[in-house]
Amino acid sequence: MRKITKLSLAAGLLVSSSACADSLSEAFANAKVKGEIKAQYFDVKPLADGKSDSILVFGGNLNVITDSFYGFKGGVTFQTSHVSDISTEGTNNFANTMDASGSVMSESYLSYTMSNTTAKIGRQYIKTPLIAGSGSRMIKQSFEGFTLTNTDLPQTKLMAIYAGKYQDRTDGNGGAGEFTKSKVEDGAYSVLAENKSVKDLTLTLQYLDVKGNTSASDKDALYFDAHYKIAGIDLSAQYYDTTDSNVDGSMIGFKASGTIGMINLTGLYTTTSDDGKVYSGVGSGADAAFTALPLHGGSVTYTKDTDTMVGVAATKIADVLMVAYYGQVNTDDASLPYEKIDAYGGFLQYVYNKNFSAKVMYESADFNKAALKDDDILRIYTSYKF
């Protein structure tokens, strides 16, 4: 009997081992593969000389995520970029954004999910108000670290984030971005809470602490926003309270959006304190200010003692989304070479099907100073997803 028991135990272990191997094999066999082939053309006329510089880049990405194996999943994303043509006179305006020929493994992570909690460690994309990589260029920014997400509380998402390295769009020398301590310095730590308990109301609160190379270069930010829908109108408010290298800054913003007939109208406003520039967070995607412009971003919006207003009109005809906007920046920051900026722009986006889309964007900023020329930007995006 004892011998039979031993044999049964051995057989059980063999069966168990075989089942685990088969399941692990199936986890890889059932992996989901998706990717994107992209082409991007940018033409800019910078302030310095008023001459047009342009760049044409081809590239794409490939993403693989395994099926779940006892709660574990693995994910990998490769990105590649190849400059086909570039024309610059003087300063290379694309050195840190688009001038990249090479490839990078932007995601390489292991995640584990138990009940309503997911932990993910390794290289990964992160998108929150204060920590976010931007995907508006050929190479999307990424982070190396750890995220923990929990949804145990009803209608509530909680997150804890640590980022120890950051991958930018380029390496500044014609290659794809690499993972370095740039931006995160000695580590970026963040917690976030999002709640939707009240019908039509979404509240988001996030805190970020970036440890500088010295205590004098520490940064921190508190961000809060509220979105409420009532009678077909979207109302939003946001608040920043930040410290960047011992310089305080704060911002408050408001947004209202509604539809009249076929046209959606949106009004946006932000104002900053006169203490210092507002710290927006880590990564170019950490640009949550309501008045951040699609192409110029929110760089001017975050300056101290600055009021920004933007009006947007959008409509969709057939498969074409058409958007036009106008913005005005007024500042009393004496350290800036301008007091007022008038900006206008728009874009057309055509979605042929779930795979192919194309977008043309244009934006012009007039700094209302004789010494500063208009800053014009044209971008053309095409994308095929598979």
PDB file of C-alpha atoms in Angstrom, residues 54-344:
ATOM      1  CA  SER A  54      11.201  69.915 -41.790  1.00  0.00           C
ATOM      2  CA  ILE A  55      11.572  66.200 -41.094  1.00  0.00           C
ATOM      3  CA  LEU A  56      10.013  62.999 -42.469  1.00  0.00           C
ATOM      4  CA  VAL A  57      10.145  59.880 -40.308  1.00  0.00           C
ATOM      5  CA  PHE A  58       8.934  56.304 -40.796  1.00  0.00           C
ATOM      6  CA  GLY A  59       8.598  53.737 -38.044  1.00  0.00           C
ATOM      7  CA  GLY A  60       6.208  51.824 -35.860  1.00  0.00           C
ATOM      8  CA  ASN A  61       5.853  49.501 -32.921  1.00  0.00           C
ATOM      9  CA  LEU A  62       5.167  45.851 -32.098  1.00  0.00           C
ATOM     10  CA  ASN A  63       3.512  44.724 -28.860  1.00  0.00           C
ATOM     11  CA  VAL A  64       3.202  41.191 -27.451  1.00  0.00           C
ATOM     12  CA  ILE A  65       1.249  40.299 -24.290  1.00  0.00           C
ATOM     13  CA  THR A  66       1.006  36.727 -23.043  1.00  0.00           C
ATOM     14  CA  ASP A  67      -2.190  35.137 -21.799  1.00  0.00           C
ATOM     15  CA  SER A  68      -2.644  34.863 -18.034  1.00  0.00           C
ATOM     16  CA  PHE A  69      -0.786  32.041 -16.245  1.00  0.00           C
ATOM     17  CA  TYR A  70      -1.879  31.790 -12.591  1.00  0.00           C
ATOM     18  CA  GLY A  71      -2.400  35.557 -12.626  1.00  0.00           C
ATOM     19  CA  PHE A  72       0.936  36.355 -14.290  1.00  0.00           C
ATOM     20  CA  LYS A  73       1.321  38.103 -17.640  1.00  0.00           C
ATOM     21  CA  GLY A  74       4.352  39.280 -19.565  1.00  0.00           C
ATOM     22  CA  GLY A  75       4.489  42.142 -22.026  1.00  0.00           C
ATOM     23  CA  VAL A  76       7.043  43.490 -24.493  1.00  0.00           C
ATOM     24  CA  THR A  77       6.861  46.487 -26.839  1.00  0.00           C
ATOM     25  CA  PHE A  78       9.492  47.392 -29.417  1.00  0.00           C
ATOM     26  CA  GLN A  79       9.563  50.798 -31.114  1.00  0.00           C
ATOM     27  CA  THR A  80      11.534  51.765 -34.190  1.00  0.00           C
ATOM     28  CA  SER A  81      12.147  55.087 -35.940  1.00  0.00           C
ATOM     29  CA  HIS A  82      13.976  55.915 -39.182  1.00  0.00           C
ATOM     30  CA  VAL A  83      14.545  59.447 -40.480  1.00  0.00           C
ATOM     31  CA  SER A  84      13.953  59.557 -44.233  1.00  0.00           C
ATOM     32  CA  ASP A  85      14.599  63.257 -44.778  1.00  0.00           C
ATOM     33  CA  ILE A  86      15.541  66.183 -42.563  1.00  0.00           C
ATOM     34  CA  SER A  87      16.140  69.842 -43.388  1.00  0.00           C
ATOM     35  CA  THR A  88      17.408  72.209 -40.698  1.00  0.00           C
ATOM     36  CA  GLU A  89      19.236  75.523 -40.903  1.00  0.00           C
ATOM     37  CA  GLY A  90      21.270  76.260 -37.818  1.00  0.00           C
ATOM     38  CA  THR A  91      19.802  74.672 -34.686  1.00  0.00           C
ATOM     39  CA  ASN A  92      18.284  71.215 -35.136  1.00  0.00           C
ATOM     40  CA  ASN A  93      14.779  71.785 -33.769  1.00  0.00           C
ATOM     41  CA  PHE A  94      14.055  68.043 -33.909  1.00  0.00           C
ATOM     42  CA  ALA A  95      17.112  66.807 -31.997  1.00  0.00           C
ATOM     43  CA  ASN A  96      15.157  65.963 -28.825  1.00  0.00           C
ATOM     44  CA  THR A  97      11.816  65.074 -30.373  1.00  0.00           C
ATOM     45  CA  MET A  98      11.914  63.474 -33.839  1.00  0.00           C
ATOM     46  CA  ASP A  99      15.511  63.054 -35.067  1.00  0.00           C
ATOM     47  CA  ALA A 100      15.890  59.392 -34.088  1.00  0.00           C
ATOM     48  CA  SER A 101      17.051  56.488 -36.237  1.00  0.00           C
ATOM     49  CA  GLY A 102      17.092  53.309 -34.219  1.00  0.00           C
ATOM     50  CA  SER A 103      15.022  51.015 -32.034  1.00  0.00           C
ATOM     51  CA  VAL A 104      14.250  50.632 -28.351  1.00  0.00           C
ATOM     52  CA  MET A 105      12.485  48.062 -26.184  1.00  0.00           C
ATOM     53  CA  SER A 106      10.113  50.476 -24.446  1.00  0.00           C
ATOM     54  CA  GLU A 107       8.117  47.860 -22.545  1.00  0.00           C
ATOM     55  CA  SER A 108       9.379  44.713 -20.871  1.00  0.00           C
ATOM     56  CA  TYR A 109       7.321  43.905 -17.810  1.00  0.00           C
ATOM     57  CA  LEU A 110       5.839  41.167 -15.669  1.00  0.00           C
ATOM     58  CA  SER A 111       2.408  41.740 -14.142  1.00  0.00           C
ATOM     59  CA  TYR A 112       0.496  39.796 -11.520  1.00  0.00           C
ATOM     60  CA  THR A 113      -3.228  40.109 -10.849  1.00  0.00           C
ATOM     61  CA  MET A 114      -5.009  38.791  -7.754  1.00  0.00           C
ATOM     62  CA  SER A 115      -8.666  39.655  -7.369  1.00  0.00           C
ATOM     63  CA  ASN A 116      -8.871  43.442  -7.923  1.00  0.00           C
ATOM     64  CA  THR A 117      -5.167  44.207  -7.520  1.00  0.00           C
ATOM     65  CA  THR A 118      -2.560  44.286 -10.290  1.00  0.00           C
ATOM     66  CA  ALA A 119       1.169  44.770  -9.792  1.00  0.00           C
ATOM     67  CA  LYS A 120       3.426  45.498 -12.759  1.00  0.00           C
ATOM     68  CA  ILE A 121       7.218  45.701 -12.644  1.00  0.00           C
ATOM     69  CA  GLY A 122       9.671  46.623 -15.401  1.00  0.00           C
ATOM     70  CA  ARG A 123       9.591  48.938 -18.396  1.00  0.00           C
ATOM     71  CA  GLN A 124       6.080  50.204 -19.053  1.00  0.00           C
ATOM     72  CA  TYR A 125       3.948  53.025 -20.388  1.00  0.00           C
ATOM     73  CA  ILE A 126       2.338  55.155 -17.681  1.00  0.00           C
ATOM     74  CA  LYS A 127      -0.477  57.658 -18.198  1.00  0.00           C
ATOM     75  CA  THR A 128      -1.600  59.762 -15.235  1.00  0.00           C
ATOM     76  CA  PRO A 129      -1.938  63.547 -14.839  1.00  0.00           C
ATOM     77  CA  LEU A 130       1.498  63.939 -13.163  1.00  0.00           C
ATOM     78  CA  ILE A 131       3.439  60.991 -14.662  1.00  0.00           C
ATOM     79  CA  ALA A 132       2.862  60.304 -18.353  1.00  0.00           C
ATOM     80  CA  GLY A 133       4.781  59.587 -21.524  1.00  0.00           C
ATOM     81  CA  SER A 134       3.753  61.377 -24.712  1.00  0.00           C
ATOM     82  CA  GLY A 135       2.982  59.475 -27.907  1.00  0.00           C
ATOM     83  CA  SER A 136       2.759  62.533 -30.176  1.00  0.00           C
ATOM     84  CA  ARG A 137       6.123  61.745 -31.822  1.00  0.00           C
ATOM     85  CA  MET A 138       7.410  58.600 -33.512  1.00  0.00           C
ATOM     86  CA  ILE A 139       8.962  57.257 -30.278  1.00  0.00           C
ATOM     87  CA  LYS A 140       6.615  57.167 -27.294  1.00  0.00           C
ATOM     88  CA  GLN A 141       8.144  57.951 -23.903  1.00  0.00           C
ATOM     89  CA  SER A 142       8.269  55.181 -21.305  1.00  0.00           C
ATOM     90  CA  PHE A 143       9.302  54.474 -17.706  1.00  0.00           C
ATOM     91  CA  GLU A 144      11.120  51.759 -15.798  1.00  0.00           C
ATOM     92  CA  GLY A 145       9.706  51.026 -12.370  1.00  0.00           C
ATOM     93  CA  PHE A 146       6.700  49.623 -10.538  1.00  0.00           C
ATOM     94  CA  THR A 147       2.944  50.278 -10.531  1.00  0.00           C
ATOM     95  CA  LEU A 148       0.282  48.896  -8.228  1.00  0.00           C
ATOM     96  CA  THR A 149      -3.416  49.298  -9.080  1.00  0.00           C
ATOM     97  CA  ASN A 150      -6.353  48.368  -6.849  1.00  0.00           C
ATOM     98  CA  THR A 151     -10.128  48.621  -7.450  1.00  0.00           C
ATOM     99  CA  ASP A 152     -11.495  46.953  -4.281  1.00  0.00           C
ATOM    100  CA  LEU A 153     -13.385  50.065  -3.193  1.00  0.00           C
ATOM    101  CA  PRO A 154     -16.626  50.606  -5.163  1.00  0.00           C
ATOM    102  CA  GLN A 155     -16.207  52.958  -8.141  1.00  0.00           C
ATOM    103  CA  THR A 156     -12.657  53.756  -6.993  1.00  0.00           C
ATOM    104  CA  LYS A 157      -9.221  53.196  -8.506  1.00  0.00           C
ATOM    105  CA  LEU A 158      -6.104  53.512  -6.358  1.00  0.00           C
ATOM    106  CA  MET A 159      -2.561  53.565  -7.757  1.00  0.00           C
ATOM    107  CA  ALA A 160       0.964  53.620  -6.359  1.00  0.00           C
ATOM    108  CA  ILE A 161       3.779  54.396  -8.796  1.00  0.00           C
ATOM    109  CA  TYR A 162       7.568  54.331  -8.651  1.00  0.00           C
ATOM    110  CA  ALA A 163       9.677  55.355 -11.661  1.00  0.00           C
ATOM    111  CA  GLY A 164      13.437  54.890 -11.443  1.00  0.00           C
ATOM    112  CA  LYS A 165      14.320  55.513 -15.099  1.00  0.00           C
ATOM    113  CA  TYR A 166      12.819  57.396 -18.024  1.00  0.00           C
ATOM    114  CA  GLN A 167      13.049  56.804 -21.782  1.00  0.00           C
ATOM    115  CA  ASP A 168      12.728  59.930 -23.886  1.00  0.00           C
ATOM    116  CA  ARG A 169      11.906  60.236 -27.597  1.00  0.00           C
ATOM    117  CA  THR A 170      15.530  60.544 -28.753  1.00  0.00           C
ATOM    118  CA  ASP A 171      18.988  60.380 -27.217  1.00  0.00           C
ATOM    119  CA  GLY A 172      19.753  63.854 -28.580  1.00  0.00           C
ATOM    120  CA  ASN A 173      22.384  62.463 -30.961  1.00  0.00           C
ATOM    121  CA  GLY A 174      20.272  60.992 -33.752  1.00  0.00           C
ATOM    122  CA  GLY A 175      19.354  57.763 -31.958  1.00  0.00           C
ATOM    123  CA  ALA A 176      16.266  56.426 -30.203  1.00  0.00           C
ATOM    124  CA  GLY A 177      15.778  57.372 -26.558  1.00  0.00           C
ATOM    125  CA  GLU A 178      17.407  55.239 -23.861  1.00  0.00           C
ATOM    126  CA  PHE A 179      16.396  54.538 -20.264  1.00  0.00           C
ATOM    127  CA  THR A 180      18.229  56.972 -17.978  1.00  0.00           C
ATOM    128  CA  LYS A 181      17.617  58.817 -14.712  1.00  0.00           C
ATOM    129  CA  SER A 182      16.810  61.969 -16.647  1.00  0.00           C
ATOM    130  CA  LYS A 183      13.622  63.626 -15.351  1.00  0.00           C
ATOM    131  CA  VAL A 184      13.208  61.130 -12.458  1.00  0.00           C
ATOM    132  CA  GLU A 185      16.679  61.832 -10.974  1.00  0.00           C
ATOM    133  CA  ASP A 186      16.832  59.748  -7.747  1.00  0.00           C
ATOM    134  CA  GLY A 187      13.315  58.367  -8.186  1.00  0.00           C
ATOM    135  CA  ALA A 188       9.757  59.562  -8.743  1.00  0.00           C
ATOM    136  CA  TYR A 189       7.085  58.384  -6.290  1.00  0.00           C
ATOM    137  CA  SER A 190       3.364  58.950  -6.745  1.00  0.00           C
ATOM    138  CA  VAL A 191      -0.051  57.936  -5.423  1.00  0.00           C
ATOM    139  CA  LEU A 192      -3.357  58.462  -7.232  1.00  0.00           C
ATOM    140  CA  ALA A 193      -7.032  58.056  -6.380  1.00  0.00           C
ATOM    141  CA  GLU A 194      -9.929  58.223  -8.829  1.00  0.00           C
ATOM    142  CA  ASN A 195     -13.535  58.037  -7.669  1.00  0.00           C
ATOM    143  CA  LYS A 196     -16.839  57.796  -9.604  1.00  0.00           C
ATOM    144  CA  SER A 197     -19.215  57.075  -6.714  1.00  0.00           C
ATOM    145  CA  VAL A 198     -21.481  60.021  -7.521  1.00  0.00           C
ATOM    146  CA  LYS A 199     -23.329  59.669 -10.814  1.00  0.00           C
ATOM    147  CA  ASP A 200     -21.805  61.741 -13.639  1.00  0.00           C
ATOM    148  CA  LEU A 201     -19.005  62.990 -11.335  1.00  0.00           C
ATOM    149  CA  THR A 202     -15.364  61.900 -11.599  1.00  0.00           C
ATOM    150  CA  LEU A 203     -12.811  63.038  -9.021  1.00  0.00           C
ATOM    151  CA  THR A 204      -9.056  62.553  -9.461  1.00  0.00           C
ATOM    152  CA  LEU A 205      -6.377  63.295  -6.875  1.00  0.00           C
ATOM    153  CA  GLN A 206      -2.645  62.655  -7.385  1.00  0.00           C
ATOM    154  CA  TYR A 207       0.523  63.441  -5.445  1.00  0.00           C
ATOM    155  CA  LEU A 208       4.036  63.267  -6.921  1.00  0.00           C
ATOM    156  CA  ASP A 209       7.417  63.445  -5.175  1.00  0.00           C
ATOM    157  CA  VAL A 210      10.598  63.504  -7.276  1.00  0.00           C
ATOM    158  CA  LYS A 211      13.822  63.075  -5.337  1.00  0.00           C
ATOM    159  CA  GLY A 212      16.438  65.378  -6.809  1.00  0.00           C
ATOM    160  CA  ASN A 213      20.146  64.734  -7.018  1.00  0.00           C
ATOM    161  CA  THR A 214      20.363  67.211  -4.146  1.00  0.00           C
ATOM    162  CA  SER A 215      17.698  68.249  -1.644  1.00  0.00           C
ATOM    163  CA  ALA A 216      17.622  71.679  -3.287  1.00  0.00           C
ATOM    164  CA  SER A 217      16.449  70.105  -6.567  1.00  0.00           C
ATOM    165  CA  ASP A 218      13.569  68.097  -5.087  1.00  0.00           C
ATOM    166  CA  LYS A 219      10.197  68.501  -6.798  1.00  0.00           C
ATOM    167  CA  ASP A 220       6.657  67.735  -5.689  1.00  0.00           C
ATOM    168  CA  ALA A 221       3.177  68.318  -7.039  1.00  0.00           C
ATOM    169  CA  LEU A 222      -0.401  67.929  -5.850  1.00  0.00           C
ATOM    170  CA  TYR A 223      -3.037  67.697  -8.578  1.00  0.00           C
ATOM    171  CA  PHE A 224      -6.833  67.588  -8.325  1.00  0.00           C
ATOM    172  CA  ASP A 225      -9.577  67.668 -10.928  1.00  0.00           C
ATOM    173  CA  ALA A 226     -13.336  67.192 -11.015  1.00  0.00           C
ATOM    174  CA  HIS A 227     -15.484  66.401 -14.082  1.00  0.00           C
ATOM    175  CA  TYR A 228     -19.272  66.664 -13.910  1.00  0.00           C
ATOM    176  CA  LYS A 229     -21.923  66.109 -16.577  1.00  0.00           C
ATOM    177  CA  ILE A 230     -25.251  67.881 -16.256  1.00  0.00           C
ATOM    178  CA  ALA A 231     -27.973  68.452 -18.856  1.00  0.00           C
ATOM    179  CA  GLY A 232     -25.667  67.618 -21.752  1.00  0.00           C
ATOM    180  CA  ILE A 233     -22.907  69.963 -20.551  1.00  0.00           C
ATOM    181  CA  ASP A 234     -19.473  68.851 -19.313  1.00  0.00           C
ATOM    182  CA  LEU A 235     -18.064  70.987 -16.495  1.00  0.00           C
ATOM    183  CA  SER A 236     -14.536  70.560 -15.157  1.00  0.00           C
ATOM    184  CA  ALA A 237     -12.187  72.199 -12.657  1.00  0.00           C
ATOM    185  CA  GLN A 238      -8.525  71.515 -11.856  1.00  0.00           C
ATOM    186  CA  TYR A 239      -5.914  72.624  -9.330  1.00  0.00           C
ATOM    187  CA  TYR A 240      -2.113  72.362  -9.151  1.00  0.00           C
ATOM    188  CA  ASP A 241       0.046  73.075  -6.079  1.00  0.00           C
ATOM    189  CA  THR A 242       3.725  72.448  -6.843  1.00  0.00           C
ATOM    190  CA  THR A 243       7.302  73.031  -5.708  1.00  0.00           C
ATOM    191  CA  ASP A 244      10.233  72.885  -8.122  1.00  0.00           C
ATOM    192  CA  SER A 245      13.689  73.338  -6.582  1.00  0.00           C
ATOM    193  CA  ASN A 246      12.248  75.338  -3.668  1.00  0.00           C
ATOM    194  CA  VAL A 247      10.121  77.520  -5.965  1.00  0.00           C
ATOM    195  CA  ASP A 248       6.369  77.299  -5.325  1.00  0.00           C
ATOM    196  CA  GLY A 249       3.696  77.568  -7.988  1.00  0.00           C
ATOM    197  CA  SER A 250      -0.036  76.975  -8.300  1.00  0.00           C
ATOM    198  CA  MET A 251      -2.696  76.911 -10.991  1.00  0.00           C
ATOM    199  CA  ILE A 252      -6.469  76.757 -11.128  1.00  0.00           C
ATOM    200  CA  GLY A 253      -8.422  75.944 -14.264  1.00  0.00           C
ATOM    201  CA  PHE A 254     -11.981  75.621 -15.553  1.00  0.00           C
ATOM    202  CA  LYS A 255     -13.561  73.978 -18.598  1.00  0.00           C
ATOM    203  CA  ALA A 256     -17.077  73.886 -20.030  1.00  0.00           C
ATOM    204  CA  SER A 257     -18.193  71.930 -23.092  1.00  0.00           C
ATOM    205  CA  GLY A 258     -21.522  71.423 -24.836  1.00  0.00           C
ATOM    206  CA  THR A 259     -23.034  70.655 -28.238  1.00  0.00           C
ATOM    207  CA  ILE A 260     -25.224  72.910 -30.369  1.00  0.00           C
ATOM    208  CA  GLY A 261     -26.536  71.086 -33.408  1.00  0.00           C
ATOM    209  CA  MET A 262     -23.576  69.408 -35.072  1.00  0.00           C
ATOM    210  CA  ILE A 263     -20.948  71.589 -33.371  1.00  0.00           C
ATOM    211  CA  ASN A 264     -19.297  70.933 -30.020  1.00  0.00           C
ATOM    212  CA  LEU A 265     -18.093  74.106 -28.297  1.00  0.00           C
ATOM    213  CA  THR A 266     -15.534  74.179 -25.489  1.00  0.00           C
ATOM    214  CA  GLY A 267     -14.262  77.072 -23.370  1.00  0.00           C
ATOM    215  CA  LEU A 268     -11.111  76.701 -21.244  1.00  0.00           C
ATOM    216  CA  TYR A 269      -9.373  78.988 -18.741  1.00  0.00           C
ATOM    217  CA  THR A 270      -6.352  78.690 -16.452  1.00  0.00           C
ATOM    218  CA  THR A 271      -4.577  81.149 -14.168  1.00  0.00           C
ATOM    219  CA  THR A 272      -1.314  80.780 -12.253  1.00  0.00           C
ATOM    220  CA  SER A 273      -0.052  82.384  -9.059  1.00  0.00           C
ATOM    221  CA  ASP A 274       2.718  85.004  -9.043  1.00  0.00           C
ATOM    222  CA  ASP A 275       5.012  82.802  -6.900  1.00  0.00           C
ATOM    223  CA  GLY A 276       6.763  80.794  -9.592  1.00  0.00           C
ATOM    224  CA  LYS A 277       6.364  78.472 -12.559  1.00  0.00           C
ATOM    225  CA  VAL A 278       4.039  75.490 -12.065  1.00  0.00           C
ATOM    226  CA  TYR A 279       5.729  72.069 -12.204  1.00  0.00           C
ATOM    227  CA  SER A 280       3.589  69.898 -14.482  1.00  0.00           C
ATOM    228  CA  GLY A 281       5.148  66.509 -13.642  1.00  0.00           C
ATOM    229  CA  VAL A 282       7.345  63.814 -15.217  1.00  0.00           C
ATOM    230  CA  GLY A 283       7.227  63.124 -18.959  1.00  0.00           C
ATOM    231  CA  SER A 284       5.958  65.238 -21.844  1.00  0.00           C
ATOM    232  CA  GLY A 285       2.543  63.598 -21.436  1.00  0.00           C
ATOM    233  CA  ALA A 286       2.247  65.167 -17.990  1.00  0.00           C
ATOM    234  CA  ASP A 287       0.609  68.236 -19.497  1.00  0.00           C
ATOM    235  CA  ALA A 288      -2.850  68.201 -17.937  1.00  0.00           C
ATOM    236  CA  ALA A 289      -3.484  71.958 -17.953  1.00  0.00           C
ATOM    237  CA  PHE A 290      -6.829  72.534 -19.647  1.00  0.00           C
ATOM    238  CA  THR A 291      -5.396  75.286 -21.844  1.00  0.00           C
ATOM    239  CA  ALA A 292      -2.401  73.312 -23.161  1.00  0.00           C
ATOM    240  CA  LEU A 293      -2.425  73.758 -26.947  1.00  0.00           C
ATOM    241  CA  PRO A 294      -2.348  70.635 -29.157  1.00  0.00           C
ATOM    242  CA  LEU A 295       1.009  71.487 -30.789  1.00  0.00           C
ATOM    243  CA  HIS A 296       2.745  74.052 -28.598  1.00  0.00           C
ATOM    244  CA  GLY A 297       1.655  72.242 -25.443  1.00  0.00           C
ATOM    245  CA  GLY A 298       1.316  73.975 -22.086  1.00  0.00           C
ATOM    246  CA  SER A 299       4.825  75.422 -21.719  1.00  0.00           C
ATOM    247  CA  VAL A 300       3.584  79.025 -21.719  1.00  0.00           C
ATOM    248  CA  THR A 301       0.495  78.123 -19.691  1.00  0.00           C
ATOM    249  CA  TYR A 302       2.530  77.026 -16.645  1.00  0.00           C
ATOM    250  CA  THR A 303       4.551  80.251 -16.350  1.00  0.00           C
ATOM    251  CA  LYS A 304       3.889  82.354 -13.264  1.00  0.00           C
ATOM    252  CA  ASP A 305       1.364  85.205 -13.143  1.00  0.00           C
ATOM    253  CA  THR A 306      -0.241  84.044 -16.393  1.00  0.00           C
ATOM    254  CA  ASP A 307      -3.843  83.851 -17.602  1.00  0.00           C
ATOM    255  CA  THR A 308      -4.725  81.644 -20.575  1.00  0.00           C
ATOM    256  CA  MET A 309      -8.024  81.319 -22.439  1.00  0.00           C
ATOM    257  CA  VAL A 310      -8.845  78.883 -25.252  1.00  0.00           C
ATOM    258  CA  GLY A 311     -11.989  78.415 -27.330  1.00  0.00           C
ATOM    259  CA  VAL A 312     -12.575  75.257 -29.401  1.00  0.00           C
ATOM    260  CA  ALA A 313     -15.157  74.313 -32.030  1.00  0.00           C
ATOM    261  CA  ALA A 314     -15.399  70.753 -33.366  1.00  0.00           C
ATOM    262  CA  THR A 315     -17.649  68.796 -35.663  1.00  0.00           C
ATOM    263  CA  LYS A 316     -17.635  65.520 -37.551  1.00  0.00           C
ATOM    264  CA  ILE A 317     -18.854  65.090 -41.108  1.00  0.00           C
ATOM    265  CA  ALA A 318     -18.837  61.570 -42.532  1.00  0.00           C
ATOM    266  CA  ASP A 319     -15.567  60.099 -41.237  1.00  0.00           C
ATOM    267  CA  VAL A 320     -13.706  63.398 -40.896  1.00  0.00           C
ATOM    268  CA  LEU A 321     -13.267  65.128 -37.527  1.00  0.00           C
ATOM    269  CA  MET A 322     -12.721  68.902 -37.924  1.00  0.00           C
ATOM    270  CA  VAL A 323     -11.431  71.026 -35.049  1.00  0.00           C
ATOM    271  CA  ALA A 324     -10.593  74.745 -34.886  1.00  0.00           C
ATOM    272  CA  TYR A 325      -9.383  76.717 -31.872  1.00  0.00           C
ATOM    273  CA  TYR A 326      -8.111  80.101 -30.714  1.00  0.00           C
ATOM    274  CA  GLY A 327      -6.096  80.843 -27.598  1.00  0.00           C
ATOM    275  CA  GLN A 328      -4.732  83.903 -25.837  1.00  0.00           C
ATOM    276  CA  VAL A 329      -2.016  84.087 -23.185  1.00  0.00           C
ATOM    277  CA  ASN A 330      -1.484  87.159 -21.009  1.00  0.00           C
ATOM    278  CA  THR A 331       1.404  87.277 -18.553  1.00  0.00           C
ATOM    279  CA  ASP A 332       2.900  89.712 -16.062  1.00  0.00           C
ATOM    280  CA  ASP A 333       6.066  87.643 -15.655  1.00  0.00           C
ATOM    281  CA  ALA A 334       8.788  90.237 -16.296  1.00  0.00           C
ATOM    282  CA  SER A 335      11.393  87.546 -16.982  1.00  0.00           C
ATOM    283  CA  LEU A 336       9.653  86.554 -20.242  1.00  0.00           C
ATOM    284  CA  PRO A 337      10.366  88.277 -23.578  1.00  0.00           C
ATOM    285  CA  TYR A 338       6.646  88.725 -24.286  1.00  0.00           C
ATOM    286  CA  GLU A 339       3.492  89.885 -22.530  1.00  0.00           C
ATOM    287  CA  LYS A 340       0.862  88.393 -24.806  1.00  0.00           C
ATOM    288  CA  ILE A 341       0.478  85.468 -27.193  1.00  0.00           C
ATOM    289  CA  ASP A 342      -2.288  84.942 -29.736  1.00  0.00           C
ATOM    290  CA  ALA A 343      -2.495  81.383 -31.034  1.00  0.00           C
ATOM    291  CA  TYR A 344      -4.834  79.694 -33.459  1.00  0.00           C
TER     292      TYR A 344
END
